[in-house]
């Protein structure tokens, strides 16, 4: 590595780092030793005494990412801070709290090692950073001219970085990146293994095609074509390359988005349309028209989805006009889908499920932002952390 790069990385680490050490609760042995949340005598629901620092060019602290490694160990991060818990959210402490980084995604591989996407200013593109001490300090990972919108690391060495149009891969922890060959007009790529991946492409005449690769992107095969009046993009979820969920978006309007959700259990040989959700503001949903109300999903606009193998799929949707998050799920690998009662106040929600029953929800609300926990698969949610209400 050239001396100039070493100096640049050292300077970045100094600028971004803090004097915090990894809290004792984040030692590797803490996960096994942590008490079960239900056994705690008093789970707090306030701000846990934390004065979280927001970035100077944003208004107030808000949570933008959440990740739990198990039922007890987890982190939430936002525009200037990262907090952590070792007892399922009963108690939280600050890991990073300088206001210098605005976190949009966390990819912790262990309790100590993780990659994050963060901005140093609201007007700048994302920077890729790595931590080896649980999130207290960071080292810059160069990505060339590209600011990734999303990352996905299979392990500490092998990972993917995504822009709207391109996919990049590293085999050495981010030291170098190579462009992965993807079909023209790709909008979302998801690799489950180094060899097996899926992509959503948009068609010039309107609509979508979903394609699959089994050789790392050298060849892509068509597996699903969906008609749509508009093709703004979508998202792909799943940890099993044969069991995949594909979200496709229609138009948006009146604080709502039309969307459809498709699912395959046999690597694309057969597909089931699980949700077809047209809206008054967004018009028809992509794909075949379903009888009114038969394949409805959570109301509003999809904000996040979480999939636990073949055991559970969970979807949150929100609307600024309502400020009430909606929630839906399947616990039988897509055979049936249920929309549950209103989850919590909020218009933006990020999910992290660790089992079909236990999950966490980071909420942005007009007045009651925070972190919630469920132990019954989303039927009920209990608040575990509160951010100060906007002034």
Short mmCIF file of C-alpha atoms in Angstrom, two decimals:
data_model
loop_
_atom_site.label_atom_id
_atom_site.label_comp_id
_atom_site.label_asym_id
_atom_site.label_seq_id
_atom_site.Cartn_x
_atom_site.Cartn_y
_atom_site.Cartn_z
CA UNK A 1 0.00 0.00 0.00
CA UNK A 2 1.41 3.40 -0.92
CA UNK A 3 2.40 5.74 1.90
CA UNK A 4 -0.18 8.35 0.80
CA UNK A 5 -3.05 5.89 1.20
CA UNK A 6 -1.77 4.79 4.63
CA UNK A 7 -1.69 8.41 5.76
CA UNK A 8 -5.17 9.09 4.35
CA UNK A 9 -6.62 6.08 6.14
CA UNK A 10 -4.92 7.08 9.42
CA UNK A 11 -6.31 10.61 9.14
CA UNK A 12 -9.81 9.29 8.42
CA UNK A 13 -9.64 6.99 11.43
CA UNK A 14 -8.57 9.89 13.66
CA UNK A 15 -11.37 12.10 12.36
CA UNK A 16 -14.06 9.45 12.72
CA UNK A 17 -12.90 7.66 15.82
CA UNK A 18 -13.85 8.38 19.39
CA UNK A 19 -12.18 7.83 22.74
CA UNK A 20 -14.79 5.19 23.56
CA UNK A 21 -13.65 1.62 24.03
CA UNK A 22 -16.02 -1.21 23.26
CA UNK A 23 -18.36 -1.34 26.27
CA UNK A 24 -18.01 -4.34 28.54
CA UNK A 25 -21.46 -5.45 27.43
CA UNK A 26 -20.02 -5.99 23.97
CA UNK A 27 -17.28 -8.43 24.90
CA UNK A 28 -17.57 -11.64 22.91
CA UNK A 29 -18.58 -13.57 26.03
CA UNK A 30 -21.35 -11.12 26.90
CA UNK A 31 -23.83 -12.61 24.44
CA UNK A 32 -23.85 -15.96 26.21
CA UNK A 33 -23.87 -14.39 29.66
CA UNK A 34 -26.57 -11.77 29.04
CA UNK A 35 -29.82 -12.37 30.91
CA UNK A 36 -33.00 -13.01 28.95
CA UNK A 37 -34.94 -9.76 28.51
CA UNK A 38 -38.07 -11.17 30.14
CA UNK A 39 -36.04 -11.97 33.28
CA UNK A 40 -35.05 -8.35 33.75
CA UNK A 41 -36.85 -6.61 36.58
CA UNK A 42 -37.14 -3.29 34.78
CA UNK A 43 -36.88 -2.79 31.03
CA UNK A 44 -36.61 0.93 30.35
CA UNK A 45 -38.65 2.57 27.61
CA UNK A 46 -37.23 6.11 27.77
CA UNK A 47 -33.97 7.42 26.25
CA UNK A 48 -31.93 5.45 28.85
CA UNK A 49 -30.24 8.67 29.92
CA UNK A 50 -28.44 9.07 26.58
CA UNK A 51 -27.94 12.52 25.07
CA UNK A 52 -27.46 11.47 21.47
CA UNK A 53 -25.63 13.83 19.15
CA UNK A 54 -27.12 14.50 15.72
CA UNK A 55 -25.11 15.69 12.74
CA UNK A 56 -24.92 19.47 12.64
CA UNK A 57 -26.58 19.65 9.21
CA UNK A 58 -29.63 17.63 10.24
CA UNK A 59 -32.49 18.56 12.54
CA UNK A 60 -32.76 16.00 15.34
CA UNK A 61 -31.54 12.48 16.18
CA UNK A 62 -33.37 9.71 14.34
CA UNK A 63 -32.67 5.99 13.85
CA UNK A 64 -31.78 4.86 10.33
CA UNK A 65 -30.48 1.30 10.82
CA UNK A 66 -30.90 -1.62 13.22
CA UNK A 67 -29.23 -5.02 13.46
CA UNK A 68 -29.47 -7.80 16.04
CA UNK A 69 -27.02 -10.69 16.02
CA UNK A 70 -29.24 -12.73 18.32
CA UNK A 71 -32.11 -12.36 20.75
CA UNK A 72 -30.10 -10.13 23.10
CA UNK A 73 -27.16 -8.46 21.31
CA UNK A 74 -28.04 -5.61 18.97
CA UNK A 75 -27.33 -2.12 17.72
CA UNK A 76 -29.30 0.82 16.39
CA UNK A 77 -27.71 3.74 14.58
CA UNK A 78 -28.72 7.07 13.12
CA UNK A 79 -27.58 10.51 12.10
CA UNK A 80 -24.62 10.93 14.43
CA UNK A 81 -24.79 8.03 16.85
CA UNK A 82 -24.77 4.27 17.41
CA UNK A 83 -26.23 2.63 20.51
CA UNK A 84 -26.12 -0.98 21.70
CA UNK A 85 -27.82 -3.44 24.00
CA UNK A 86 -26.81 -6.82 25.42
CA UNK A 87 -30.14 -7.71 27.06
CA UNK A 88 -32.69 -7.50 24.27
CA UNK A 89 -33.21 -3.75 24.53
CA UNK A 90 -33.96 -3.51 28.24
CA UNK A 91 -30.89 -1.29 28.61
CA UNK A 92 -28.91 0.68 26.02
CA UNK A 93 -25.60 2.51 26.03
CA UNK A 94 -23.79 4.72 23.54
CA UNK A 95 -21.14 3.07 21.34
CA UNK A 96 -20.50 6.03 19.03
CA UNK A 97 -21.86 9.48 19.81
CA UNK A 98 -19.87 12.28 18.20
CA UNK A 99 -22.36 13.52 15.60
CA UNK A 100 -19.78 13.10 12.81
CA UNK A 101 -21.23 10.05 11.04
CA UNK A 102 -24.75 9.47 9.74
CA UNK A 103 -25.22 5.69 9.51
CA UNK A 104 -27.52 4.22 6.85
CA UNK A 105 -26.60 0.51 7.07
CA UNK A 106 -24.80 -1.85 9.45
CA UNK A 107 -23.33 -5.23 8.50
CA UNK A 108 -21.87 -6.71 11.69
CA UNK A 109 -20.44 -10.18 11.07
CA UNK A 110 -19.48 -10.76 14.69
CA UNK A 111 -19.94 -8.77 17.86
CA UNK A 112 -16.66 -6.97 17.14
CA UNK A 113 -16.19 -6.93 13.35
CA UNK A 114 -18.52 -5.07 11.05
CA UNK A 115 -18.88 -2.84 8.02
CA UNK A 116 -21.08 0.26 7.88
CA UNK A 117 -22.26 2.76 5.30
CA UNK A 118 -22.21 6.31 6.63
CA UNK A 119 -22.07 9.90 5.47
CA UNK A 120 -19.88 12.65 6.90
CA UNK A 121 -22.33 15.25 5.59
CA UNK A 122 -25.91 15.14 4.37
CA UNK A 123 -24.75 16.40 0.97
CA UNK A 124 -22.02 13.78 0.46
CA UNK A 125 -22.21 10.21 -0.82
CA UNK A 126 -21.91 7.19 1.46
CA UNK A 127 -18.52 6.13 2.79
CA UNK A 128 -17.70 2.49 3.54
CA UNK A 129 -16.09 1.97 6.95
CA UNK A 130 -14.90 -1.04 8.94
CA UNK A 131 -14.80 -1.53 12.70
CA UNK A 132 -13.02 -4.23 14.68
CA UNK A 133 -14.07 -3.06 18.15
CA UNK A 134 -17.83 -3.20 17.97
CA UNK A 135 -18.45 0.21 16.41
CA UNK A 136 -16.50 2.60 18.61
CA UNK A 137 -13.85 3.36 15.96
CA UNK A 138 -13.68 3.02 12.18
CA UNK A 139 -11.20 2.62 9.36
CA UNK A 140 -11.95 3.93 5.89
CA UNK A 141 -12.46 1.28 3.16
CA UNK A 142 -11.76 2.80 -0.29
CA UNK A 143 -14.40 2.24 -2.98
CA UNK A 144 -13.01 4.46 -5.73
CA UNK A 145 -15.35 7.02 -7.23
CA UNK A 146 -18.47 5.15 -6.16
CA UNK A 147 -20.58 5.73 -3.09
CA UNK A 148 -22.43 2.51 -2.36
CA UNK A 149 -26.16 2.66 -1.68
CA UNK A 150 -26.13 -0.80 -0.09
CA UNK A 151 -23.62 -3.44 1.04
CA UNK A 152 -23.83 -7.17 1.68
CA UNK A 153 -20.88 -9.09 3.18
CA UNK A 154 -20.90 -12.89 3.12
CA UNK A 155 -17.88 -12.92 5.46
CA UNK A 156 -15.10 -10.57 6.50
CA UNK A 157 -13.30 -10.93 3.16
CA UNK A 158 -16.07 -11.42 0.58
CA UNK A 159 -18.63 -8.70 0.13
CA UNK A 160 -20.69 -6.75 -2.39
CA UNK A 161 -21.27 -3.05 -2.86
CA UNK A 162 -24.22 -1.75 -4.84
CA UNK A 163 -24.99 1.48 -6.65
CA UNK A 164 -28.21 2.04 -8.55
CA UNK A 165 -26.65 0.73 -11.77
CA UNK A 166 -23.62 -1.35 -10.78
CA UNK A 167 -22.55 -4.20 -8.53
CA UNK A 168 -19.00 -4.53 -7.17
CA UNK A 169 -17.34 -7.43 -5.36
CA UNK A 170 -14.37 -7.66 -3.03
CA UNK A 171 -12.49 -10.83 -2.09
CA UNK A 172 -10.07 -9.16 0.31
CA UNK A 173 -12.13 -7.15 2.76
CA UNK A 174 -12.44 -4.06 0.57
CA UNK A 175 -8.80 -3.56 -0.43
CA UNK A 176 -9.81 -3.98 -4.08
CA UNK A 177 -13.15 -4.14 -5.91
CA UNK A 178 -14.15 -5.62 -9.26
CA UNK A 179 -17.34 -4.94 -11.20
CA UNK A 180 -19.75 -7.86 -11.42
CA UNK A 181 -21.39 -8.39 -14.81
CA UNK A 182 -25.12 -7.78 -14.49
CA UNK A 183 -27.83 -7.48 -17.16
CA UNK A 184 -28.64 -4.09 -18.73
CA UNK A 185 -31.05 -1.91 -16.76
CA UNK A 186 -30.44 -3.77 -13.50
CA UNK A 187 -32.10 -2.13 -10.50
CA UNK A 188 -31.49 -4.50 -7.60
CA UNK A 189 -29.01 -7.36 -7.17
CA UNK A 190 -28.90 -9.91 -4.35
CA UNK A 191 -26.20 -12.60 -4.01
CA UNK A 192 -26.98 -15.41 -1.57
CA UNK A 193 -23.64 -17.13 -2.25
CA UNK A 194 -20.69 -16.15 -4.40
CA UNK A 195 -22.14 -18.23 -7.22
CA UNK A 196 -25.89 -17.81 -6.82
CA UNK A 197 -27.68 -14.51 -7.13
CA UNK A 198 -30.81 -12.74 -8.38
CA UNK A 199 -31.45 -9.44 -10.14
CA UNK A 200 -34.43 -7.20 -10.96
CA UNK A 201 -34.21 -5.53 -14.36
CA UNK A 202 -36.56 -2.98 -15.89
CA UNK A 203 -37.92 -3.22 -19.42
CA UNK A 204 -37.90 -0.30 -21.83
CA UNK A 205 -41.52 -0.97 -22.74
CA UNK A 206 -42.53 -1.11 -19.07
CA UNK A 207 -42.49 -3.92 -16.57
CA UNK A 208 -39.86 -6.07 -14.91
CA UNK A 209 -37.77 -9.19 -15.48
CA UNK A 210 -36.28 -11.19 -12.61
CA UNK A 211 -33.16 -13.17 -13.55
CA UNK A 212 -30.91 -15.69 -11.81
CA UNK A 213 -27.21 -16.58 -11.99
CA UNK A 214 -25.50 -19.72 -10.70
CA UNK A 215 -21.98 -18.80 -11.85
CA UNK A 216 -21.29 -15.54 -10.07
CA UNK A 217 -22.82 -13.29 -12.72
CA UNK A 218 -21.16 -14.62 -15.87
CA UNK A 219 -24.54 -15.77 -17.15
CA UNK A 220 -28.07 -14.70 -16.19
CA UNK A 221 -31.27 -16.61 -16.98
CA UNK A 222 -34.80 -15.17 -17.16
CA UNK A 223 -37.15 -16.58 -14.54
CA UNK A 224 -40.03 -14.12 -14.08
CA UNK A 225 -41.53 -11.40 -16.27
CA UNK A 226 -44.05 -9.00 -14.74
CA UNK A 227 -46.13 -6.41 -16.56
CA UNK A 228 -46.32 -2.94 -15.03
CA UNK A 229 -47.32 0.53 -16.18
CA UNK A 230 -44.23 1.97 -14.44
CA UNK A 231 -41.02 0.32 -13.26
CA UNK A 232 -39.39 2.25 -10.45
CA UNK A 233 -37.54 -0.76 -9.05
CA UNK A 234 -37.87 -3.21 -6.21
CA UNK A 235 -35.97 -5.36 -3.74
CA UNK A 236 -35.01 -9.02 -3.25
CA UNK A 237 -34.92 -10.86 0.08
CA UNK A 238 -33.91 -14.35 1.18
CA UNK A 239 -31.03 -16.35 2.63
CA UNK A 240 -31.67 -19.50 0.57
CA UNK A 241 -30.91 -19.16 -3.14
CA UNK A 242 -33.92 -21.35 -3.99
CA UNK A 243 -36.33 -19.56 -1.64
CA UNK A 244 -36.58 -15.92 -2.71
CA UNK A 245 -39.00 -13.03 -2.17
CA UNK A 246 -39.19 -10.28 -4.82
CA UNK A 247 -40.81 -6.90 -4.13
CA UNK A 248 -41.78 -4.84 -7.20
CA UNK A 249 -42.95 -1.23 -6.98
CA UNK A 250 -45.65 0.53 -8.94
CA UNK A 251 -46.35 4.26 -8.84
CA UNK A 252 -46.59 6.45 -5.73
CA UNK A 253 -48.91 9.24 -4.66
CA UNK A 254 -50.90 10.46 -1.67
CA UNK A 255 -48.27 9.00 0.75
CA UNK A 256 -48.75 5.47 -0.59
CA UNK A 257 -47.09 3.15 -3.10
CA UNK A 258 -48.59 0.38 -5.19
CA UNK A 259 -46.56 -2.83 -4.97
CA UNK A 260 -46.54 -6.58 -5.49
CA UNK A 261 -44.69 -9.36 -3.69
CA UNK A 262 -43.68 -12.58 -5.48
CA UNK A 263 -42.21 -15.73 -3.95
CA UNK A 264 -40.51 -18.88 -5.22
CA UNK A 265 -39.56 -21.97 -3.25
CA UNK A 266 -37.91 -23.87 -6.11
CA UNK A 267 -35.30 -21.49 -7.55
CA UNK A 268 -37.72 -19.76 -9.88
CA UNK A 269 -39.36 -22.76 -11.53
CA UNK A 270 -42.67 -21.62 -10.05
CA UNK A 271 -43.76 -18.26 -8.64
CA UNK A 272 -46.63 -17.22 -6.41
CA UNK A 273 -47.96 -13.67 -6.20
CA UNK A 274 -48.37 -13.27 -2.45
CA UNK A 275 -49.35 -9.57 -2.47
CA UNK A 276 -50.98 -7.39 -5.10
CA UNK A 277 -51.54 -4.00 -3.51
CA UNK A 278 -52.95 -1.23 -5.73
CA UNK A 279 -53.53 2.19 -4.17
CA UNK A 280 -55.60 5.27 -4.93
CA UNK A 281 -52.46 7.39 -5.19
CA UNK A 282 -50.23 4.88 -6.95
CA UNK A 283 -52.61 3.12 -9.30
CA UNK A 284 -52.39 -0.58 -10.22
CA UNK A 285 -49.85 -2.94 -8.69
CA UNK A 286 -47.32 -4.70 -10.94
CA UNK A 287 -48.40 -8.07 -12.28
CA UNK A 288 -51.77 -9.77 -12.69
CA UNK A 289 -54.77 -7.95 -11.27
CA UNK A 290 -56.13 -9.71 -8.19
CA UNK A 291 -59.75 -9.47 -7.01
CA UNK A 292 -60.17 -6.54 -4.63
CA UNK A 293 -58.86 -7.29 -1.16
CA UNK A 294 -57.72 -10.86 -1.85
CA UNK A 295 -53.96 -10.22 -1.94
CA UNK A 296 -53.71 -6.96 -0.02
CA UNK A 297 -50.53 -6.09 1.83
CA UNK A 298 -49.82 -3.61 4.65
CA UNK A 299 -51.14 -0.16 3.79
CA UNK A 300 -48.92 2.77 2.84
CA UNK A 301 -45.50 2.27 1.27
CA UNK A 302 -43.19 -0.69 2.03
CA UNK A 303 -40.31 0.46 4.25
CA UNK A 304 -38.50 -2.81 5.03
CA UNK A 305 -38.75 -6.59 4.87
CA UNK A 306 -37.04 -9.35 6.87
CA UNK A 307 -36.83 -13.04 5.97
CA UNK A 308 -35.78 -15.85 8.35
CA UNK A 309 -34.83 -18.74 6.08
CA UNK A 310 -37.99 -20.63 5.15
CA UNK A 311 -39.62 -19.96 8.52
CA UNK A 312 -40.84 -16.40 8.40
CA UNK A 313 -41.23 -13.32 6.19
CA UNK A 314 -42.14 -9.95 7.69
CA UNK A 315 -43.05 -6.66 6.01
CA UNK A 316 -43.48 -3.15 7.42
CA UNK A 317 -45.19 -0.31 5.56
CA UNK A 318 -45.77 3.29 6.52
CA UNK A 319 -47.35 6.55 5.49
CA UNK A 320 -46.52 10.08 6.57
CA UNK A 321 -50.17 10.98 6.27
CA UNK A 322 -51.19 8.38 8.86
CA UNK A 323 -48.05 8.12 11.08
CA UNK A 324 -49.01 4.53 11.91
CA UNK A 325 -46.83 1.65 10.73
CA UNK A 326 -48.61 -1.35 9.26
CA UNK A 327 -47.25 -4.90 9.48
CA UNK A 328 -47.75 -8.20 7.65
CA UNK A 329 -46.21 -11.65 7.76
CA UNK A 330 -46.08 -15.23 6.52
CA UNK A 331 -45.00 -18.03 8.86
CA UNK A 332 -45.45 -20.88 6.40
CA UNK A 333 -43.04 -19.95 3.59
CA UNK A 334 -45.56 -17.95 1.62
CA UNK A 335 -48.46 -20.40 1.63
CA UNK A 336 -50.54 -17.80 3.50
CA UNK A 337 -50.13 -14.11 4.31
CA UNK A 338 -51.65 -12.14 7.19
CA UNK A 339 -51.88 -8.41 7.76
CA UNK A 340 -51.79 -7.71 11.48
CA UNK A 341 -53.32 -4.77 13.37
CA UNK A 342 -51.50 -1.44 13.41
CA UNK A 343 -48.01 -2.08 14.73
CA UNK A 344 -46.77 1.19 16.26
CA UNK A 345 -46.91 4.95 15.60
CA UNK A 346 -44.55 5.91 12.79
CA UNK A 347 -44.07 6.40 9.05
CA UNK A 348 -40.68 4.68 8.54
CA UNK A 349 -39.62 1.34 10.01
CA UNK A 350 -36.50 -0.85 9.80
CA UNK A 351 -36.72 -4.52 10.80
CA UNK A 352 -34.31 -7.02 12.33
CA UNK A 353 -35.76 -10.46 13.08
CA UNK A 354 -33.66 -13.19 14.69
CA UNK A 355 -36.35 -15.90 14.75
CA UNK A 356 -39.96 -16.30 13.56
CA UNK A 357 -41.11 -14.94 16.92
CA UNK A 358 -38.45 -12.46 18.06
CA UNK A 359 -37.79 -9.26 16.17
CA UNK A 360 -36.96 -5.58 16.52
CA UNK A 361 -38.36 -2.52 14.78
CA UNK A 362 -36.64 0.86 14.58
CA UNK A 363 -39.26 3.54 14.03
CA UNK A 364 -39.20 7.09 12.73
CA UNK A 365 -42.33 8.92 13.83
CA UNK A 366 -43.65 12.45 13.94
CA UNK A 367 -43.52 12.25 17.72
CA UNK A 368 -42.62 8.78 19.11
CA UNK A 369 -39.48 7.50 17.38
CA UNK A 370 -37.59 4.62 18.97
CA UNK A 371 -36.99 0.87 19.08
CA UNK A 372 -39.71 -1.75 19.64
CA UNK A 373 -39.52 -5.50 20.30
CA UNK A 374 -41.87 -8.38 19.55
CA UNK A 375 -41.78 -11.93 20.93
CA UNK A 376 -44.93 -13.14 19.16
CA UNK A 377 -44.00 -12.63 15.52
CA UNK A 378 -45.29 -9.06 15.28
CA UNK A 379 -48.72 -9.39 16.86
CA UNK A 380 -47.69 -7.03 19.64
CA UNK A 381 -44.76 -4.66 20.06
CA UNK A 382 -43.18 -3.29 23.25
CA UNK A 383 -41.12 -0.12 23.28
CA UNK A 384 -37.49 -0.53 24.31
CA UNK A 385 -36.00 2.89 23.55
CA UNK A 386 -37.34 6.40 22.92
CA UNK A 387 -35.77 9.29 21.09
CA UNK A 388 -36.59 12.83 22.23
CA UNK A 389 -39.67 14.25 20.58
CA UNK A 390 -38.92 16.90 17.90
CA UNK A 391 -39.05 20.44 19.23
#
